[in-house]
Amino acid sequence: MKITVLLLLLTVCEGSSNSTVVGQVGHNITLPCTYDIKHYGSLWMCWGQGQIPNSGCNKQLIATNGEAVTDRASTRYQLLGRLDQGDVSLTILNVTEADSGQYGCRVQIPGPFNDQKHQIQVIVETAVQTTTATTKGAQTATEQTTANHTTAQLTSTESHTTSFQSSSTEAMQDSKLTMALVCGVFAVIAVLTVVGLVIITRRMLKHWKSPRWLDNQLHFTSSSSTLQLQRQSSVVDNVYQVYSAEDDGGVYESPP
C-alpha cells in the first residue's frame, strides 16, 4: 500500500501533459516535445511507445543526449527539430495504421522526480478516407473552376454585347453627322449659287439700263435704217434706168 501511494506521488510530482495527433496513411507525422535548454542545458531524453514508465521509455524508439541521436529502433523515427534549441519532437515517416496508439516523450531533468513527460495519442486515418477527402476536394475545386469559367464566359459575352451595341450606336451617330455635314455643304453651295445668279442678273440689268448702252443701240438702229434706205434708193434708181432704156429702144448697160 505504501509503495502504491509513493508511485502515485511520483507520477503527480513529475511534469506531464497529454495531446492528440492525427495523421494519414503514407504521410509523415510529427509528435511535439521540447524543453528549456537555456535553463537546463543539453539533456538526455527518449521516445517510447505506450505508457511512460517510472524510468526510461517503454519500447524505446529513439534517444538522444541533447546533442546527437544515441539510439534508434528504425530509420522511420527521426528527430528533425533543432536539438541545440531543445526541440526533440519525433517525426515518424510514411505512417501506417499500425502506428496508431500512445507515444511518450521523457526528458531527464536533474534532481529527484523532475523528469518532463509528454503523453501523445496518435490516430492514423486510412487511405480510403484520405482518397474520399481528396476526391471531395477535387470535385469542389472542379465545380468552383466550372462556376468561375461560366461566370467568365457570361461576363465576356455581356462585354462583347455591350461593346457591339456601343459600336453600333457610335456608327449611327457618325452616319447622322456625315449626312448633316453633306446637307450643310449642299445648302451652302445652293445659297452661293443663288447669290451669284442674283449678282449677275443685277449687273446685267444695270448694264442694259446705262446711257452708253442705249446710245450704242440707237446708233446701231440709225445706221441700219440709213443703210436700208440707201439700198432701197439704189434699187429704185436701177429700175428707173431700165425703164428709160426700154423707152429709148436701146439696150441699157449698167455703168461699170
Coordinates of C-alpha atoms in Angstrom, one line a residue:
M1 CA 0.0 0.0 0.0
K2 CA 2.8 2.4 0.9
I3 CA 4.6 1.6 -2.4
T4 CA 1.4 2.3 -4.4
V5 CA 0.9 5.7 -2.8
L6 CA 4.6 6.5 -3.4
L7 CA 4.3 5.7 -7.1
L8 CA 1.2 8.0 -7.3
L9 CA 3.1 10.8 -5.7
L10 CA 6.0 10.4 -8.0
T11 CA 3.6 10.5 -11.0
V12 CA 2.0 13.7 -9.8
C13 CA 5.3 15.4 -9.0
E14 CA 6.8 14.7 -12.4
G15 CA 5.6 17.2 -15.1
S16 CA 3.4 15.6 -17.7
S17 CA 0.9 16.5 -20.5
N18 CA -1.4 14.8 -22.9
S19 CA -2.3 15.6 -26.5
T20 CA -3.5 14.0 -29.7
V21 CA -2.0 14.0 -33.2
V22 CA -4.0 12.8 -36.3
G23 CA -2.1 11.6 -39.4
Q24 CA -2.9 10.0 -42.7
V25 CA -1.6 6.7 -44.2
G26 CA 1.5 7.3 -46.3
H27 CA 2.3 10.7 -44.9
N28 CA 4.7 11.9 -42.2
I29 CA 3.6 13.0 -38.7
T30 CA 5.4 14.9 -36.0
L31 CA 4.9 14.5 -32.3
P32 CA 5.8 17.7 -30.4
C33 CA 8.2 17.7 -27.5
T34 CA 10.5 20.5 -26.2
Y35 CA 12.4 21.5 -23.1
D36 CA 14.1 24.7 -21.8
I37 CA 17.7 24.1 -23.0
K38 CA 18.7 27.6 -22.0
H39 CA 17.9 26.8 -18.4
Y40 CA 18.9 23.2 -18.1
G41 CA 21.4 22.8 -20.9
S42 CA 21.6 19.7 -23.1
L43 CA 19.6 16.8 -21.5
W44 CA 19.1 13.1 -22.2
M45 CA 15.7 12.2 -23.5
C46 CA 13.9 9.3 -25.2
W47 CA 10.7 8.4 -27.1
G48 CA 8.8 5.2 -26.4
Q49 CA 5.6 3.6 -27.4
G50 CA 2.8 3.0 -24.8
Q51 CA 2.5 4.4 -21.3
I52 CA 5.6 6.2 -19.9
P53 CA 7.1 4.1 -17.2
N54 CA 8.6 5.4 -13.9
S55 CA 12.0 5.5 -15.6
G56 CA 13.2 5.4 -19.1
C57 CA 10.9 4.8 -22.1
N58 CA 8.6 1.8 -22.8
K59 CA 9.5 0.1 -26.1
Q60 CA 12.1 2.8 -26.7
L61 CA 12.1 4.1 -30.3
I62 CA 14.8 6.7 -30.2
A63 CA 17.1 8.5 -27.7
T64 CA 19.5 11.5 -27.6
N65 CA 22.0 13.0 -25.2
G66 CA 20.8 16.5 -26.3
E67 CA 23.4 16.9 -29.0
A68 CA 23.0 13.8 -31.2
V69 CA 20.9 10.7 -31.6
T70 CA 22.4 7.8 -29.5
D71 CA 19.8 5.1 -30.1
R72 CA 17.3 4.4 -32.8
A73 CA 14.9 1.4 -33.4
S74 CA 14.2 2.3 -37.1
T75 CA 15.1 4.9 -39.6
R76 CA 11.4 5.8 -39.8
Y77 CA 11.9 7.6 -36.5
Q78 CA 13.7 10.9 -36.8
L79 CA 14.5 13.9 -34.6
L80 CA 14.3 16.7 -37.3
G81 CA 14.0 19.6 -34.9
R82 CA 16.8 21.9 -33.6
L83 CA 18.4 19.8 -30.8
D84 CA 20.5 22.8 -29.8
Q85 CA 17.3 24.7 -29.1
G86 CA 15.7 22.0 -27.1
D87 CA 13.3 20.8 -29.9
V88 CA 13.2 16.9 -29.6
S89 CA 9.9 16.4 -31.5
L90 CA 9.6 12.9 -33.0
T91 CA 8.9 12.6 -36.8
I92 CA 7.5 9.2 -38.0
L93 CA 8.0 8.7 -41.7
N94 CA 5.4 7.1 -44.0
V95 CA 3.0 6.2 -41.2
T96 CA 0.7 3.2 -41.4
E97 CA -2.4 2.1 -39.5
A98 CA -0.2 0.1 -37.2
D99 CA 1.5 3.3 -36.0
S100 CA -1.7 4.3 -34.2
G101 CA -1.5 4.3 -30.4
Q102 CA 0.1 6.0 -27.5
Y103 CA 3.7 7.5 -27.6
G104 CA 5.6 9.0 -24.7
C105 CA 8.4 11.7 -24.6
R106 CA 10.6 11.7 -21.5
V107 CA 13.2 14.4 -20.8
Q108 CA 15.5 13.5 -17.9
I109 CA 15.9 16.7 -15.8
P110 CA 18.4 16.6 -13.0
G111 CA 17.0 16.1 -9.5
P112 CA 14.5 13.7 -7.9
F113 CA 11.2 13.4 -9.6
N114 CA 11.9 16.3 -12.1
D115 CA 11.6 14.4 -15.4
Q116 CA 9.4 16.1 -18.0
K117 CA 6.9 13.8 -19.7
H118 CA 4.6 14.2 -22.7
Q119 CA 2.0 11.5 -23.5
I120 CA 0.6 11.7 -27.1
Q121 CA -2.2 9.7 -28.7
V122 CA -1.7 9.1 -32.4
I123 CA -4.6 8.4 -34.7
V124 CA -3.8 7.3 -38.3
E125 CA -6.6 7.6 -40.8
T126 CA -7.0 5.0 -43.6
A127 CA -6.1 5.6 -47.2
V128 CA -9.8 5.2 -48.2
Q129 CA -10.8 8.2 -46.1
T130 CA -7.9 10.2 -47.5
T131 CA -8.9 9.3 -51.0
T132 CA -12.5 10.2 -50.3
A133 CA -11.5 13.6 -48.8
T134 CA -9.2 14.2 -51.8
T135 CA -12.0 13.3 -54.2
K136 CA -14.4 15.6 -52.5
G137 CA -11.8 18.4 -52.6
A138 CA -11.2 17.8 -56.3
Q139 CA -14.9 17.8 -57.0
T140 CA -15.3 21.0 -55.1
A141 CA -12.3 22.6 -56.9
T142 CA -13.7 21.4 -60.3
E143 CA -17.2 22.8 -59.5
Q144 CA -15.6 26.1 -58.4
T145 CA -13.5 26.2 -61.6
T146 CA -16.5 25.4 -63.7
A147 CA -18.5 28.1 -62.0
N148 CA -15.7 30.6 -62.4
H149 CA -15.3 29.7 -66.1
T150 CA -19.1 30.0 -66.7
T151 CA -19.1 33.4 -64.9
A152 CA -16.1 34.5 -67.0
Q153 CA -17.9 33.4 -70.2
L154 CA -21.1 35.3 -69.2
T155 CA -19.1 38.4 -68.3
S156 CA -17.2 38.1 -71.7
T157 CA -20.5 37.7 -73.6
E158 CA -22.0 40.7 -71.8
S159 CA -18.9 42.7 -72.5
H160 CA -19.0 41.8 -76.2
T161 CA -22.7 42.6 -76.5
T162 CA -22.3 45.9 -74.7
S163 CA -19.3 46.7 -77.0
F164 CA -21.2 45.8 -80.1
Q165 CA -24.2 47.9 -79.1
S166 CA -21.9 50.8 -78.3
S167 CA -20.1 50.4 -81.7
S168 CA -23.5 50.3 -83.5
T169 CA -24.7 53.4 -81.7
E170 CA -21.4 55.2 -82.5
A171 CA -21.7 54.2 -86.1
M172 CA -25.3 55.5 -86.4
Q173 CA -24.2 58.8 -84.7
D174 CA -21.3 59.1 -87.2
S175 CA -23.6 58.4 -90.1
K176 CA -26.1 61.0 -89.0
L177 CA -23.3 63.5 -88.5
T178 CA -22.0 62.8 -92.0
M179 CA -25.4 63.2 -93.6
A180 CA -25.8 66.5 -91.7
L181 CA -22.5 67.7 -93.0
V182 CA -23.3 66.8 -96.6
C183 CA -26.7 68.5 -96.4
G184 CA -25.0 71.6 -94.9
V185 CA -22.4 71.6 -97.8
F186 CA -25.2 71.3 -100.4
A187 CA -27.1 74.1 -98.7
V188 CA -24.1 76.4 -98.7
I189 CA -23.5 75.6 -102.4
A190 CA -27.1 76.3 -103.3
V191 CA -27.1 79.6 -101.4
L192 CA -23.8 80.7 -103.1
T193 CA -25.3 79.8 -106.5
V194 CA -28.5 81.8 -105.9
V195 CA -26.4 84.8 -104.6
G196 CA -24.2 84.5 -107.7
L197 CA -27.1 84.5 -110.1
V198 CA -28.7 87.4 -108.3
I199 CA -25.4 89.4 -108.6
I200 CA -25.0 88.6 -112.3
T201 CA -28.7 89.5 -113.0
R202 CA -28.3 92.8 -111.3
R203 CA -25.1 93.6 -113.2
M204 CA -26.8 92.7 -116.5
L205 CA -29.8 94.9 -115.7
K206 CA -27.5 97.7 -114.6
H207 CA -25.5 97.4 -117.9
W208 CA -28.7 97.4 -120.0
K209 CA -30.0 100.5 -118.4
S210 CA -26.8 102.5 -118.8
P211 CA -27.0 105.6 -121.2
R212 CA -23.9 104.4 -123.2
W213 CA -25.6 101.1 -124.0
L214 CA -28.8 103.0 -125.1
D215 CA -26.7 105.3 -127.3
N216 CA -25.0 102.3 -128.9
Q217 CA -28.4 100.7 -129.6
L218 CA -29.8 103.9 -131.1
H219 CA -26.7 104.4 -133.2
F220 CA -26.9 100.8 -134.4
T221 CA -30.6 101.2 -135.2
S222 CA -30.0 104.5 -137.1
S223 CA -27.1 103.0 -139.1
S224 CA -29.3 100.1 -140.0
S225 CA -32.1 102.3 -141.1
T226 CA -29.8 104.5 -143.2
L227 CA -28.2 101.5 -144.9
Q228 CA -31.7 100.1 -145.7
L229 CA -32.8 103.4 -147.2
Q230 CA -29.7 103.6 -149.3
R231 CA -30.3 100.1 -150.6
Q232 CA -33.9 101.0 -151.4
S233 CA -32.8 104.1 -153.2
S234 CA -30.3 102.2 -155.3
V235 CA -32.9 99.7 -156.3
V236 CA -35.3 102.4 -157.3
D237 CA -32.6 104.1 -159.5
N238 CA -31.8 100.9 -161.2
V239 CA -35.4 100.3 -162.0
Y240 CA -35.8 103.7 -163.3
Q241 CA -32.8 103.3 -165.6
V242 CA -34.2 100.1 -167.0
Y243 CA -37.4 101.7 -167.9
S244 CA -35.7 104.6 -169.6
A245 CA -33.6 102.3 -171.8
E246 CA -36.6 100.5 -173.0
D247 CA -38.4 103.6 -173.9
D248 CA -35.3 104.8 -176.0
G249 CA -35.3 101.5 -177.8
G250 CA -31.8 100.6 -176.9
V251 CA -30.2 98.3 -174.5
Y252 CA -29.2 99.6 -171.2
E253 CA -25.9 98.8 -169.9
S254 CA -25.1 99.4 -166.4
P255 CA -22.2 101.6 -165.8
P256 CA -19.1 99.9 -164.7

